[in-house]
Tab-separated table of C-alpha atoms and ligand atoms in Angstrom:
chain	number	residue	atom	x	y	z
A	1	MET	CA	-32.950	-77.896	44.978
A	2	ASN	CA	-30.069	-80.205	45.971
A	3	ILE	CA	-27.854	-79.698	49.033
A	4	THR	CA	-24.529	-81.533	49.305
A	5	PHE	CA	-22.615	-81.598	52.575
A	6	LEU	CA	-18.895	-81.040	51.927
A	7	GLY	CA	-17.911	-80.512	55.566
A	8	GLY	CA	-19.293	-79.685	58.994
A	9	THR	CA	-20.817	-83.153	59.341
A	10	GLU	CA	-19.542	-85.813	61.775
A	11	THR	CA	-17.105	-83.121	62.850
A	12	VAL	CA	-17.553	-79.513	63.898
A	13	THR	CA	-15.237	-77.841	61.374
A	14	GLY	CA	-14.960	-77.454	57.597
A	15	SER	CA	-18.523	-76.157	57.113
A	16	LYS	CA	-19.391	-76.149	53.399
A	17	TYR	CA	-22.811	-76.749	51.863
A	18	LEU	CA	-23.263	-76.821	48.108
A	19	VAL	CA	-26.745	-75.634	47.089
A	20	GLU	CA	-27.752	-76.368	43.508
A	21	THR	CA	-30.844	-75.533	41.506
A	22	GLY	CA	-31.331	-76.294	37.814
A	23	LYS	CA	-29.549	-73.004	36.972
A	24	THR	CA	-27.443	-71.917	39.931
A	25	ARG	CA	-24.803	-73.260	42.312
A	26	VAL	CA	-23.750	-71.530	45.501
A	27	LEU	CA	-21.568	-72.607	48.386
A	28	VAL	CA	-22.867	-71.699	51.861
A	29	ASP	CA	-19.832	-71.261	54.102
A	30	CYS	CA	-16.306	-72.191	53.082
A	31	GLY	CA	-14.611	-73.434	56.219
A	32	LEU	CA	-11.275	-75.026	57.050
A	33	PHE	CA	-11.092	-78.405	58.737
A	34	GLN	CA	-9.276	-77.802	62.013
A	35	GLY	CA	-8.076	-79.851	64.979
A	36	PHE	CA	-6.703	-83.380	64.615
A	37	LYS	CA	-4.198	-84.073	61.825
A	38	TRP	CA	-6.552	-86.509	60.047
A	39	LEU	CA	-9.107	-83.685	59.879
A	40	ARG	CA	-6.616	-81.031	58.703
A	41	GLU	CA	-5.487	-83.400	55.959
A	42	ARG	CA	-8.996	-83.146	54.500
A	43	ASN	CA	-8.142	-79.534	53.546
A	44	TRP	CA	-5.709	-80.968	50.978
A	45	GLN	CA	-8.220	-83.301	49.356
A	46	PRO	CA	-9.853	-81.894	46.215
A	47	LEU	CA	-13.510	-80.977	46.620
A	48	PRO	CA	-15.931	-82.804	44.303
A	49	LEU	CA	-16.815	-79.442	42.838
A	50	ASP	CA	-16.043	-77.544	39.634
A	51	PHE	CA	-15.123	-74.078	40.929
A	52	ALA	CA	-15.656	-72.515	37.510
A	53	SER	CA	-19.370	-73.412	37.688
A	54	LEU	CA	-19.852	-71.939	41.160
A	55	ASP	CA	-21.916	-68.723	41.015
A	56	ALA	CA	-21.226	-67.379	44.515
A	57	VAL	CA	-20.166	-68.106	48.073
A	58	LEU	CA	-22.313	-66.997	51.038
A	59	LEU	CA	-20.649	-66.738	54.458
A	60	THR	CA	-22.490	-66.925	57.788
A	61	HIS	CA	-19.565	-65.547	59.804
A	62	ALA	CA	-15.820	-65.028	59.986
A	63	HIS	CA	-14.551	-67.903	62.152
A	64	LEU	CA	-12.061	-69.952	60.109
A	65	ASP	CA	-14.080	-73.166	60.317
A	66	HIS	CA	-16.672	-71.261	58.230
A	67	SER	CA	-14.447	-68.971	56.091
A	68	GLY	CA	-10.835	-70.240	56.153
A	69	TYR	CA	-10.986	-72.317	52.947
A	70	LEU	CA	-11.809	-69.268	50.766
A	71	PRO	CA	-8.151	-68.598	49.802
A	72	VAL	CA	-7.952	-72.192	48.498
A	73	LEU	CA	-10.962	-71.518	46.261
A	74	TYR	CA	-9.319	-68.286	45.105
A	75	HIS	CA	-6.006	-70.053	44.458
A	76	GLN	CA	-7.842	-72.639	42.351
A	77	GLY	CA	-9.411	-69.954	40.182
A	78	PHE	CA	-12.736	-69.009	41.790
A	79	ARG	CA	-13.458	-65.324	41.045
A	80	GLY	CA	-17.179	-65.089	41.851
A	81	PRO	CA	-18.694	-62.911	44.572
A	82	VAL	CA	-18.493	-63.760	48.288
A	83	TYR	CA	-21.599	-62.331	49.985
A	84	THR	CA	-21.537	-61.629	53.701
A	85	HIS	CA	-22.171	-58.964	56.345
A	86	HIS	CA	-19.710	-56.049	56.343
A	87	ALA	CA	-18.462	-56.905	59.866
A	88	THR	CA	-17.684	-60.449	58.690
A	89	ARG	CA	-15.738	-58.994	55.742
A	90	ASP	CA	-13.716	-56.808	58.130
A	91	LEU	CA	-12.975	-59.737	60.475
A	92	CYS	CA	-12.063	-62.015	57.546
A	93	ARG	CA	-9.504	-59.434	56.404
A	94	ILE	CA	-7.658	-60.039	59.694
A	95	LEU	CA	-8.348	-63.763	60.204
A	96	LEU	CA	-7.600	-65.013	56.676
A	97	ALA	CA	-4.331	-63.072	56.422
A	98	ASP	CA	-3.313	-64.400	59.836
A	99	SER	CA	-4.249	-67.950	58.796
A	100	GLY	CA	-2.055	-67.655	55.672
A	101	HIS	CA	0.805	-66.237	57.747
A	102	LEU	CA	0.576	-69.095	60.288
A	103	GLN	CA	0.520	-71.697	57.532
A	104	GLU	CA	3.656	-70.176	55.988
A	105	GLU	CA	5.341	-70.262	59.416
A	106	ASP	CA	4.302	-73.911	59.969
A	107	ALA	CA	5.696	-74.893	56.564
A	108	ARG	CA	9.008	-73.144	57.342
A	109	PHE	CA	9.156	-74.875	60.752
A	110	TYR	CA	8.476	-78.325	59.234
A	111	ALA	CA	11.129	-77.726	56.560
A	112	LYS	CA	13.742	-76.511	59.061
A	113	HIS	CA	13.216	-79.438	61.431
A	114	ARG	CA	12.528	-81.980	58.664
A	115	ILE	CA	9.181	-82.952	60.184
A	116	GLY	CA	6.642	-84.865	58.111
A	117	ARG	CA	6.922	-86.851	54.929
A	118	HIS	CA	7.371	-83.930	52.502
A	119	ARG	CA	10.833	-82.821	51.398
A	120	SER	CA	9.698	-79.212	51.015
A	121	PRO	CA	6.459	-78.686	52.970
A	122	ALA	CA	4.135	-76.068	51.449
A	123	PRO	CA	1.434	-73.991	53.139
A	124	LEU	CA	-2.177	-74.705	52.175
A	125	TYR	CA	-2.168	-71.038	51.121
A	126	ASP	CA	-0.004	-68.043	51.897
A	127	ARG	CA	-0.763	-64.620	53.356
A	128	ARG	CA	-0.688	-62.938	49.935
A	129	THR	CA	-3.386	-65.253	48.532
A	130	ALA	CA	-5.525	-64.674	51.634
A	131	GLU	CA	-5.205	-60.894	51.179
A	132	ASP	CA	-5.937	-61.082	47.441
A	133	CYS	CA	-9.151	-63.088	47.908
A	134	MET	CA	-10.658	-60.192	49.893
A	135	ALA	CA	-11.335	-58.502	46.525
A	136	LEU	CA	-14.191	-60.986	45.982
A	137	PHE	CA	-16.195	-59.822	49.024
A	138	ARG	CA	-19.587	-58.103	48.514
A	139	THR	CA	-21.175	-56.843	51.722
A	140	VAL	CA	-24.850	-57.222	52.602
A	141	ASP	CA	-26.944	-55.710	55.427
A	142	PHE	CA	-29.070	-57.820	57.731
A	143	GLY	CA	-32.506	-58.201	56.128
A	144	GLU	CA	-31.373	-57.096	52.648
A	145	ASP	CA	-32.772	-59.310	49.861
A	146	VAL	CA	-30.137	-60.530	47.395
A	147	SER	CA	-30.791	-62.492	44.202
A	148	ILE	CA	-28.343	-64.765	42.415
A	149	ALA	CA	-30.253	-65.918	39.318
A	150	ASP	CA	-33.077	-68.116	40.723
A	151	ILE	CA	-31.754	-68.137	44.324
A	152	ARG	CA	-32.758	-65.417	46.806
A	153	PHE	CA	-31.326	-65.017	50.268
A	154	HIS	CA	-31.045	-62.656	53.205
A	155	LEU	CA	-28.996	-62.558	56.408
A	156	GLN	CA	-30.444	-62.240	59.880
A	157	PRO	CA	-28.536	-61.685	63.153
A	158	ALA	CA	-27.361	-64.854	64.933
A	159	GLY	CA	-25.506	-63.264	67.877
A	160	HIS	CA	-22.258	-65.290	68.343
A	161	ILE	CA	-19.685	-62.742	67.016
A	162	LEU	CA	-19.806	-59.427	65.130
A	163	GLY	CA	-21.522	-59.879	61.779
A	164	ALA	CA	-22.608	-63.469	62.469
A	165	ALA	CA	-25.740	-64.346	60.534
A	166	SER	CA	-28.166	-67.093	59.771
A	167	ILE	CA	-28.814	-67.374	56.037
A	168	ILE	CA	-32.407	-67.741	54.831
A	169	LEU	CA	-32.293	-69.005	51.255
A	170	GLU	CA	-35.236	-69.480	48.885
A	171	ALA	CA	-35.280	-71.320	45.551
A	172	GLU	CA	-37.669	-73.485	43.569
A	173	GLY	CA	-40.520	-72.799	46.004
A	174	ARG	CA	-38.574	-73.965	49.087
A	175	ARG	CA	-37.154	-71.941	51.980
A	176	VAL	CA	-34.051	-73.266	53.741
A	177	GLY	CA	-32.355	-71.869	56.854
A	178	PHE	CA	-28.632	-72.214	57.575
A	179	SER	CA	-28.330	-71.258	61.227
A	180	GLY	CA	-24.547	-70.675	61.232
A	181	ASP	CA	-23.127	-70.615	64.764
A	182	VAL	CA	-25.817	-69.386	67.135
A	183	GLY	CA	-25.054	-67.040	70.040
A	184	ARG	CA	-26.581	-66.880	73.507
A	185	PRO	CA	-29.887	-65.109	74.126
A	186	ASP	CA	-28.349	-63.109	77.023
A	187	ASP	CA	-24.833	-62.269	75.826
A	188	ILE	CA	-23.407	-59.135	77.449
A	189	PHE	CA	-22.046	-57.785	74.125
A	190	MET	CA	-24.080	-59.281	71.300
A	191	GLN	CA	-27.745	-58.908	70.416
A	192	PRO	CA	-29.684	-62.189	70.863
A	193	PRO	CA	-30.158	-64.344	67.764
A	194	GLN	CA	-33.234	-63.327	65.770
A	195	PRO	CA	-35.874	-66.113	65.652
A	196	LEU	CA	-35.938	-67.927	62.323
A	197	PRO	CA	-38.967	-67.670	60.026
A	198	GLU	CA	-41.035	-70.661	58.949
A	199	LEU	CA	-38.793	-72.988	56.921
A	200	ASP	CA	-39.047	-76.127	54.797
A	201	LEU	CA	-35.618	-77.247	55.994
A	202	LEU	CA	-33.294	-76.099	58.799
A	203	LEU	CA	-29.570	-76.872	58.953
A	204	LEU	CA	-28.817	-76.213	62.603
A	205	GLU	CA	-25.424	-75.754	64.221
A	206	SER	CA	-25.345	-78.183	67.174
A	207	THR	CA	-21.740	-78.286	68.422
A	208	TYR	CA	-22.784	-77.614	72.030
A	209	GLY	CA	-26.313	-78.921	71.587
A	210	ASN	CA	-25.853	-81.569	74.278
A	211	ARG	CA	-24.647	-79.150	76.973
A	212	ARG	CA	-26.229	-76.518	79.165
A	213	HIS	CA	-24.613	-73.151	79.733
A	214	PRO	CA	-23.959	-72.592	83.467
A	215	ASP	CA	-26.239	-70.055	85.153
A	216	THR	CA	-23.280	-68.216	86.702
A	217	ASP	CA	-22.451	-64.659	85.689
A	218	PRO	CA	-19.285	-65.023	83.515
A	219	GLY	CA	-18.076	-61.522	84.485
A	220	ARG	CA	-18.316	-62.314	88.221
A	221	SER	CA	-16.731	-65.790	87.748
A	222	TRP	CA	-13.798	-64.247	85.895
A	223	LEU	CA	-13.329	-61.631	88.648
A	224	MET	CA	-13.326	-64.332	91.380
A	225	ARG	CA	-10.814	-66.534	89.495
A	226	SER	CA	-8.601	-63.541	88.816
A	227	THR	CA	-8.670	-62.446	92.499
A	228	ALA	CA	-7.854	-66.019	93.648
A	229	ARG	CA	-4.865	-66.133	91.268
A	230	ARG	CA	-3.596	-62.761	92.502
A	231	ARG	CA	-3.955	-63.944	96.141
A	232	ARG	CA	-1.968	-67.100	95.379
A	233	ALA	CA	0.687	-64.952	93.771
A	234	GLY	CA	0.719	-62.717	96.865
A	235	ARG	CA	-0.339	-59.642	94.907
A	236	CYS	CA	-3.467	-58.831	96.935
B	301	ZN	ZN1	-18.219	-69.488	64.985
């Protein structure tokens, strides 16, 4: 099994991992590069990948740095299945359409104010393309085994946001874990992330890996900040 990193390395956005066996090719996550302009420009560079030979896309969760490049794949002709949890599908329906809408608005703004080097700036994709690509989604429950030729995978809860999953993928006698974004063990809304099984290789999200969460109760902190603001404004 070969794994090629097409994003999400040396930066925290654009997550895309190409997994290839002798027979099958899947993309794990399909994220937009976001943030600085030099990063966003990477969204316009062609991927070293023949979309026609891609068998499927697997999504860990709906945040755009993991899902927001899907309409580009669709626009370039990818019509294979996109496997993910049903809550991720529902969130993507909102987030991808909104992303397309914002990109159309940005392009109109740049054209109106003649910003940038392009005479007629174009969006990376439009709202219509983002809506159309939703037809590719196939929903999967946590723990459900799915086979794509010689690759098997299942999703397990990762906390973080609704539907967020780690992907446990097995092929050619190896088991690989893609953690996706991992939530807190004591979140007030989300279940804690489920511990990962024994793996041959783990690809671990580490954006905040060098920081400690404060021990303060976020609900109480918010209430105190809100009360202080209201006092300053003379409302209590
Ligand atoms: Zn996320």
